[in-house]
Coordinates of C-alpha atoms in Angstrom, one line a residue:
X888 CA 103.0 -150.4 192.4
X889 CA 100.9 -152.8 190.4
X890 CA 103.3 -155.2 188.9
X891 CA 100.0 -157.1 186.4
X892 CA 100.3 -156.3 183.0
X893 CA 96.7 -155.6 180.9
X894 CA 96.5 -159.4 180.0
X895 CA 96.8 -160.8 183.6
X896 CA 93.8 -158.7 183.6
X897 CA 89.5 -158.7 183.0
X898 CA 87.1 -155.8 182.6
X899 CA 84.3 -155.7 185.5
X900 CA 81.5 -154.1 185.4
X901 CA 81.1 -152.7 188.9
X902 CA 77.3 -152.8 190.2
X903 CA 75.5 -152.9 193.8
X904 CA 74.5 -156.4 194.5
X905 CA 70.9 -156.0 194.1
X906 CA 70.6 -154.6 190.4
X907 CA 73.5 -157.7 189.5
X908 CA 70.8 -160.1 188.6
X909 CA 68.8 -157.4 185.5
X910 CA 72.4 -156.2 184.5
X911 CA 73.6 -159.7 183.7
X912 CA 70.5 -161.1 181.9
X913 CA 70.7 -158.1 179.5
X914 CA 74.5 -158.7 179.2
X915 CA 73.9 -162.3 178.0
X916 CA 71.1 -160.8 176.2
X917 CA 73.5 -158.6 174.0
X918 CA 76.3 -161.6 173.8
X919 CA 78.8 -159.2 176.4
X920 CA 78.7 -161.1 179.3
X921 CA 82.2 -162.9 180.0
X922 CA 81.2 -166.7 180.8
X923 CA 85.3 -167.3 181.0
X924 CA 84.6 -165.8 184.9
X925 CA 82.0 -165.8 187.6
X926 CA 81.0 -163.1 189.0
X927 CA 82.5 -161.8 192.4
X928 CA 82.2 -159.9 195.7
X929 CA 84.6 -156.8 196.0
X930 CA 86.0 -157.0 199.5
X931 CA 87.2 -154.0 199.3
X932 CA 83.9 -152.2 198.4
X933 CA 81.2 -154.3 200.4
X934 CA 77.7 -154.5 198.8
X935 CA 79.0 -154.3 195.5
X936 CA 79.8 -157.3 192.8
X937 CA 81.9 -157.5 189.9
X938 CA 80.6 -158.5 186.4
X939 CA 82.6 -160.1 184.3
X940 CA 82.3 -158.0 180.7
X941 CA 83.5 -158.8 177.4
X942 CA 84.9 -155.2 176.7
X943 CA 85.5 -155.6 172.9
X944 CA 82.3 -155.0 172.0
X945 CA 80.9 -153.4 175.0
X946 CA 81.3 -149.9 174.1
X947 CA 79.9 -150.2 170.3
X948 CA 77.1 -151.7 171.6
X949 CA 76.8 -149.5 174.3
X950 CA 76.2 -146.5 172.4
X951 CA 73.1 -148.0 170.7
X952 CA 71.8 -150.1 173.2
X953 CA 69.4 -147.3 175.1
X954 CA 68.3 -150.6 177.4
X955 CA 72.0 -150.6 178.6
X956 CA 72.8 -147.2 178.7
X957 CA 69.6 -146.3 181.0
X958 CA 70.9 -149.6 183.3
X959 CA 74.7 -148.2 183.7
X960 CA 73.2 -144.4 184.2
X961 CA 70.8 -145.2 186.6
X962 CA 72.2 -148.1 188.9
X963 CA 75.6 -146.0 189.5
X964 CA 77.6 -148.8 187.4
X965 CA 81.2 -148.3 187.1
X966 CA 83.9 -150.1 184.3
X967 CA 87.0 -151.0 185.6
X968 CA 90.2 -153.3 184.2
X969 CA 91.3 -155.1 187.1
X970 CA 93.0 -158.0 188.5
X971 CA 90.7 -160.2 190.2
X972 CA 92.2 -164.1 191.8
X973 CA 91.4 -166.6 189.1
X974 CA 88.9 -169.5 190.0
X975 CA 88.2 -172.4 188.1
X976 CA 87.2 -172.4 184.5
X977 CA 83.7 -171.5 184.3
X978 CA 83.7 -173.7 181.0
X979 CA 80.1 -173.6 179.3
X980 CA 77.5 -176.4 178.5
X981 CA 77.5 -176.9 174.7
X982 CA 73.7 -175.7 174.9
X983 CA 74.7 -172.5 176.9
X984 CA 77.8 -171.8 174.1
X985 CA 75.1 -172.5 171.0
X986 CA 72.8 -169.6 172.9
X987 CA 75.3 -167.3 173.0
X988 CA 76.9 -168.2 169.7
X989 CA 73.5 -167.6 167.7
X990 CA 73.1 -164.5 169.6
X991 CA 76.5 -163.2 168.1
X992 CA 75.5 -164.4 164.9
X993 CA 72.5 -162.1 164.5
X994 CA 74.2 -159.3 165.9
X995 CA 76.9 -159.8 162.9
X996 CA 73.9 -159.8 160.9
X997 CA 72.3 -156.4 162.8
X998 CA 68.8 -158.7 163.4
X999 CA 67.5 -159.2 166.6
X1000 CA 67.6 -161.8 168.4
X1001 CA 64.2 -162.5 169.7
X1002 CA 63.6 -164.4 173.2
X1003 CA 61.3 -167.2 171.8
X1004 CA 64.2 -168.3 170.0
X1005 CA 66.1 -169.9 172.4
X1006 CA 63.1 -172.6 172.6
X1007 CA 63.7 -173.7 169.2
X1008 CA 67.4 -174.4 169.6
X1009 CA 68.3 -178.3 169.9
X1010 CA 68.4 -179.5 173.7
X1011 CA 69.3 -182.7 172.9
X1012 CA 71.0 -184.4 170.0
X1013 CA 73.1 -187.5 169.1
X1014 CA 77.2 -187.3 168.5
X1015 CA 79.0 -189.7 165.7
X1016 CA 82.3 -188.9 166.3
X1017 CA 82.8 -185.1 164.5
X1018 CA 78.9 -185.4 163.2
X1019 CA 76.5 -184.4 165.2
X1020 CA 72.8 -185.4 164.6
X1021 CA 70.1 -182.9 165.7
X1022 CA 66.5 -184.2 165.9
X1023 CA 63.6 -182.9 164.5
X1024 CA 62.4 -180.4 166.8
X1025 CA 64.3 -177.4 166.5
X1026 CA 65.0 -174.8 164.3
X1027 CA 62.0 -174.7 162.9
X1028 CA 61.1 -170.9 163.4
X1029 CA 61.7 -169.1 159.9
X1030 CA 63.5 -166.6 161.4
X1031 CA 66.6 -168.8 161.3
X1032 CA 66.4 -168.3 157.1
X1033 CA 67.2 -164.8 157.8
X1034 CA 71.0 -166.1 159.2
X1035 CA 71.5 -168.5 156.2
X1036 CA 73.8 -171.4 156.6
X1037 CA 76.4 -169.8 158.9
X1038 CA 73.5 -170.9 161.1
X1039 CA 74.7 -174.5 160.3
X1040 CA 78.5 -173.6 160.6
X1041 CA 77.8 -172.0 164.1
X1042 CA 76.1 -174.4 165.7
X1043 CA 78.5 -177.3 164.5
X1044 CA 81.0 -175.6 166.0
X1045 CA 79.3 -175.2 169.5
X1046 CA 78.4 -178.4 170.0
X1047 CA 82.2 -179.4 169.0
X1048 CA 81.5 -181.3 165.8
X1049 CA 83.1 -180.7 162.4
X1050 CA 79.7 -181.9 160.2
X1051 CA 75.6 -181.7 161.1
X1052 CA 72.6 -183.6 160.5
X1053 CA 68.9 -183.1 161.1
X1054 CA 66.9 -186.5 161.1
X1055 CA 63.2 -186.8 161.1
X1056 CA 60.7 -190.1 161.1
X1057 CA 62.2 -193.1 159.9
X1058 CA 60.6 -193.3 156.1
X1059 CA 58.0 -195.6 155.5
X1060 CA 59.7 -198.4 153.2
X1061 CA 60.7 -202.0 153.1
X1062 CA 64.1 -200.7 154.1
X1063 CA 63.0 -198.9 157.2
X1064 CA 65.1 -196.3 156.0
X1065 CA 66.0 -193.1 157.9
X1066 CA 64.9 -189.5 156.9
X1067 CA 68.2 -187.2 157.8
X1068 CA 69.2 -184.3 155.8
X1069 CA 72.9 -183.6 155.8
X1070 CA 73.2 -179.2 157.3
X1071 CA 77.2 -178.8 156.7
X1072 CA 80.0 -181.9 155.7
X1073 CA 80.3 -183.8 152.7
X1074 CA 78.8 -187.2 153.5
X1075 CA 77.2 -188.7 156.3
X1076 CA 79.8 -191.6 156.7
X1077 CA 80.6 -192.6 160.4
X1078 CA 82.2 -194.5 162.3
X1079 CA 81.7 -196.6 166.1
X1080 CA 83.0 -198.7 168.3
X1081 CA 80.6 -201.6 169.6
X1082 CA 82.0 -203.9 172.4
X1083 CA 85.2 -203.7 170.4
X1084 CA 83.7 -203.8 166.8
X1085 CA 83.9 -201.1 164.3
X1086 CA 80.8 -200.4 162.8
X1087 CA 81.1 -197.5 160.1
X1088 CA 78.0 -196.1 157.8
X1089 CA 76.1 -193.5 156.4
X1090 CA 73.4 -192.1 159.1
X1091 CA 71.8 -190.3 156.2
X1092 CA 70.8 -193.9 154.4
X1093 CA 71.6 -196.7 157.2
X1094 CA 70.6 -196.9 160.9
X1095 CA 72.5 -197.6 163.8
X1096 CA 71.0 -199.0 167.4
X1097 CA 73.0 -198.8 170.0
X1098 CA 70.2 -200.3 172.3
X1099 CA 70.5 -204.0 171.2
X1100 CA 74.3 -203.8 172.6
X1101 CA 72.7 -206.6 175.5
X1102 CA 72.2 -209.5 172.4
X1103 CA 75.0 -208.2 170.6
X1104 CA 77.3 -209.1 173.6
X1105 CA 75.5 -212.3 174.4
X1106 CA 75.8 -213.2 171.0
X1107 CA 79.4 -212.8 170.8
X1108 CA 79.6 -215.0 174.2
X1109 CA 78.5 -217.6 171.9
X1110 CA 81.4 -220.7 171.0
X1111 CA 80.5 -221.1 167.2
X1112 CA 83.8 -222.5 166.2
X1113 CA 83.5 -224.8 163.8
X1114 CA 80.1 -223.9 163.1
X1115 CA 78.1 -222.7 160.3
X1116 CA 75.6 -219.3 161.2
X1117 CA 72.8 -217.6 158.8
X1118 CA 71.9 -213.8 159.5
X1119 CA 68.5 -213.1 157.2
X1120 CA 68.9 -209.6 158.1
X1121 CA 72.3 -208.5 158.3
X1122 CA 72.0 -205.2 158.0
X1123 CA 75.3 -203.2 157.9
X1124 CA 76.4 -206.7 160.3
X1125 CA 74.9 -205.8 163.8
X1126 CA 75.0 -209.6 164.8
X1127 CA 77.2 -210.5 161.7
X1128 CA 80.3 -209.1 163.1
X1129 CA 79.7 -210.6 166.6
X1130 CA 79.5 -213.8 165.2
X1131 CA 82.7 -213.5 163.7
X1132 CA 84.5 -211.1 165.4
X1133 CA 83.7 -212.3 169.4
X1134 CA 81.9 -215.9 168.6
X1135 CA 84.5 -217.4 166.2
X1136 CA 82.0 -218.8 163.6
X1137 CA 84.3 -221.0 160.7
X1138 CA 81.7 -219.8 158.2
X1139 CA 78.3 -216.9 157.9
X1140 CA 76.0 -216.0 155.3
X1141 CA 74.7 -212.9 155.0
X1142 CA 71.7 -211.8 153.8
X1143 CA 70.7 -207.9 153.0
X1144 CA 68.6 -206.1 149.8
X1145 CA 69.2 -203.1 151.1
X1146 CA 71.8 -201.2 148.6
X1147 CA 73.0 -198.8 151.0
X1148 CA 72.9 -201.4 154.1
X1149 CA 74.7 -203.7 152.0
X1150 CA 77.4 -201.2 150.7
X1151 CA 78.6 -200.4 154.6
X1152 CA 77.9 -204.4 155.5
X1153 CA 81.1 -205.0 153.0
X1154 CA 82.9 -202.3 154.7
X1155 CA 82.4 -203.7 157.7
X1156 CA 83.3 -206.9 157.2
X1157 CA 87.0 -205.6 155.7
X1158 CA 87.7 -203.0 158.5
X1159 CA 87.2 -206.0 161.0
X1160 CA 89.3 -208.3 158.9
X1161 CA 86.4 -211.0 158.6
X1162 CA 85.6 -210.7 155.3
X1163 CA 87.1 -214.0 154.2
X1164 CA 84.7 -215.6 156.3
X1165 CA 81.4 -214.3 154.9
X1166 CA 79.2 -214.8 152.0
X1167 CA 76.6 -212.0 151.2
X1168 CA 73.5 -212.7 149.8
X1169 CA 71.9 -209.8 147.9
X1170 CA 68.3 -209.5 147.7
X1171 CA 65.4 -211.1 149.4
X1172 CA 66.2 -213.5 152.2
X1173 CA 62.9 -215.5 150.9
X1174 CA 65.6 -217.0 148.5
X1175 CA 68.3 -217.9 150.5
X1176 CA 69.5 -221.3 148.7
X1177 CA 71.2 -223.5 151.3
X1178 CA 69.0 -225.9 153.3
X1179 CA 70.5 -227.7 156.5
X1180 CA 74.0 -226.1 156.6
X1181 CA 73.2 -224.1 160.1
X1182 CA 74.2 -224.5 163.4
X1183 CA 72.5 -220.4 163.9
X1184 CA 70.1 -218.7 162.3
X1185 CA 69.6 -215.5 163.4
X1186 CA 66.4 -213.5 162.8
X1187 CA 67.2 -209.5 163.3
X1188 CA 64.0 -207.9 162.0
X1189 CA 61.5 -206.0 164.6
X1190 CA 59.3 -205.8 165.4
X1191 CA 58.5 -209.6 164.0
X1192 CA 60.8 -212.0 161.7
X1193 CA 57.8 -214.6 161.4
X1194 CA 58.2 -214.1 157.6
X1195 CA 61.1 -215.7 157.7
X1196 CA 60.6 -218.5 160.1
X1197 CA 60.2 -221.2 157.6
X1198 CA 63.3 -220.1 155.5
X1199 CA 65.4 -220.3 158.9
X1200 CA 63.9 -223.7 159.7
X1201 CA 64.8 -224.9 156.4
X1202 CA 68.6 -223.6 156.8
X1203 CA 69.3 -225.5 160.1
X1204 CA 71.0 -229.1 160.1
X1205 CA 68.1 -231.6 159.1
X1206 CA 69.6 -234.6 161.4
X1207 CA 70.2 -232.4 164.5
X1208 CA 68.8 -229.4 164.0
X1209 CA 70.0 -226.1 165.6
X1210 CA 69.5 -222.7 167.3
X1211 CA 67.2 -219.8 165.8
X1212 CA 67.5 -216.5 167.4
X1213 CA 64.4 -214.8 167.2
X1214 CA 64.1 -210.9 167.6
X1215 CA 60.8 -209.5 168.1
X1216 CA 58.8 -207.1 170.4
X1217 CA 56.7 -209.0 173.0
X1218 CA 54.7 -207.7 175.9
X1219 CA 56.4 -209.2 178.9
X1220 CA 52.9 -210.9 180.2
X1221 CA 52.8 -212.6 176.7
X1222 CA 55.9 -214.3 176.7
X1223 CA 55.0 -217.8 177.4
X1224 CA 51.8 -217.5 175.1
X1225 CA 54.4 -216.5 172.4
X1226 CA 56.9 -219.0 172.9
X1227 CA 54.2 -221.9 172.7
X1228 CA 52.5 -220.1 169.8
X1229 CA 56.0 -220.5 167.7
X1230 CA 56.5 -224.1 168.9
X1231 CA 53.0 -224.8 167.8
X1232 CA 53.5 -223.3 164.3
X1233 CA 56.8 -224.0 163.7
X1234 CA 57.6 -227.7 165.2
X1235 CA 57.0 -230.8 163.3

């Protein structure tokens, strides 16, 4: 007596072993194959396998799917609700899950879904919390116009994020702004932790780079109580919150003519309850007023802060001077060439 009641239960499609491989690329290929399950041996009928089917929609498409009705004909399949052991979840890659979620998408929208597709769809992409940021090489077939913006909605919610962006080439301005154009959400605002700082901003106007973490952590390793530290390009506070949050600086000036930059900077400074210890400087850091207050001066900008050099000199203690931290990209065989080159120029 079989005791398993229907949802205990999967539907199989029953086929010989060596037609299992064409039978479950065109399943896929018509969004019916069941990734939930693998696909087993029948011990009970050796040679054959079991292919696990989504049956909702296997008989409507079956009756206009000639492809698949020649395949079931012709390899002696069989379709059977049955009670197989459970294995592990065959959970699916996010990338596997957007494939077969387009796929169901144009077959809502009776359009085919054509095979050269699938090499357009993101492969990578970058996650801020419930934003996901695609890059700029994919979906760029016109063919995805023909799906409209559910595209946006679908693919958001395959990769398990709630908003989507598509960025391009950072734009060529003073700001070094970046190009990304907001699919599905309301704004681009974000949040993310940092070596226990919260940085939050909008990655349709500001950047974030989560590659300079190394001097971002040696920086807050820094003692700078009691001290006095200039950031020329604070940004939305990369090094400014280190310095205040980790390294303990008494007072910092910030300077920033970004709008946008300077909008999250403020932001920053409250979430991290630091605020009382910072003065921002809007506009160009060419006019920064204060002349030997610093104990730091730290120069951000890549790939070379050189404009700045004699504005940071100026802002260090006259009597004992201080510390500049200079960012800047330098071939490793150059270093010492470099570092002479800015003693040279910049020592009396």
């Amino acid at each position: 007596m079989d005791i398993l009641d229907d949802e205990s239960k999967t539907w199989w499609l029953i086929c010989p072993s060596n037609h299992t491989k064409r039978l479950k690329l065109t399943l896929e290929k018509l969004s019916l194959y069941n990734h939930q399950r693998k696909i087993l041996p029948l011990e009970e009928d050796n040679g054959k396998l079991a292919i696990p089917l989504k049956y909702e929609k296997f008989q409507d498409v079956l009756n206009k799917d000639e492809e698949l009705k020649s395949i079931i004909e012709d390899f002696n399949v069989t379709i059977e609700l049955k009670y197989l052991p459970p294995q592990k979840s065959n959970k699916l890659k996010p990338r596997d899950k957007l494939c077969e979620s387009v796929r169901e998408l144009f077959l809502r929208k009776g359009l085919v879904f054509k095979e050269d597709l699938y090499q357009d769809l993101p492969s990578h992409w970058e996650k801020h919390g419930d934003l996901v940021l695609l890059s700029d090489q994919c979906f760029l077939s016109e063919e995805w116009l023909h799906v409209g913006n559910e595209l946006w909605t679908v693919t958001a919610e395959a990769l398990g994020a709630k908003r989507l962006g598509k960025k391009s080439a950072i734009r060529d301005n003073d700001f070094r702004s970046p190009s990304v154009c907001l699919l599905s959400g309301v704004d681009g605002w974000v949040s993310h932790v940092d070596n226990g700082i919260t940085y939050t901003y909008d990655v349709t106007k500001c950047m974030f780079s989560s590659g300079n973490i190394t001097e971002k952590i040696r920086v807050g390793a820094l003692d700078c109580s009691g001290q006095t530290v200039v950031d020329l390009y604070a940004g939305i506070g990369y090094f400014v919150l280190p310095y205040l949050v980790h390294a303990g600086a008494s007072i910092l000036y910030a300077c920033e003519w970004n709008p946008h930059a300077l909008v999250a900077l403020r932001r920053n400074l409250a979430i991290n309850q630091v605020d009382k210890r910072c003065t921002v400087y809007e506009g160009d850091n060419k006019m920064f007023p204060h002349k030997g207050i610093a104990d730091h001066v730290n120069l951000g900008l890549i790939p070379s802060s050189e404009g700045a050099w004699p504005v940071a000199c100026a802002a260090l203690h006259s009597d004992h001077g201080g510390w500049l931290h200079i960012h800047g990209n330098v071939a490793s065989s150059k270093k010492t060439t470099d570092e002479d080159q800015i003693r040279t120029q910049h020592t009396p």
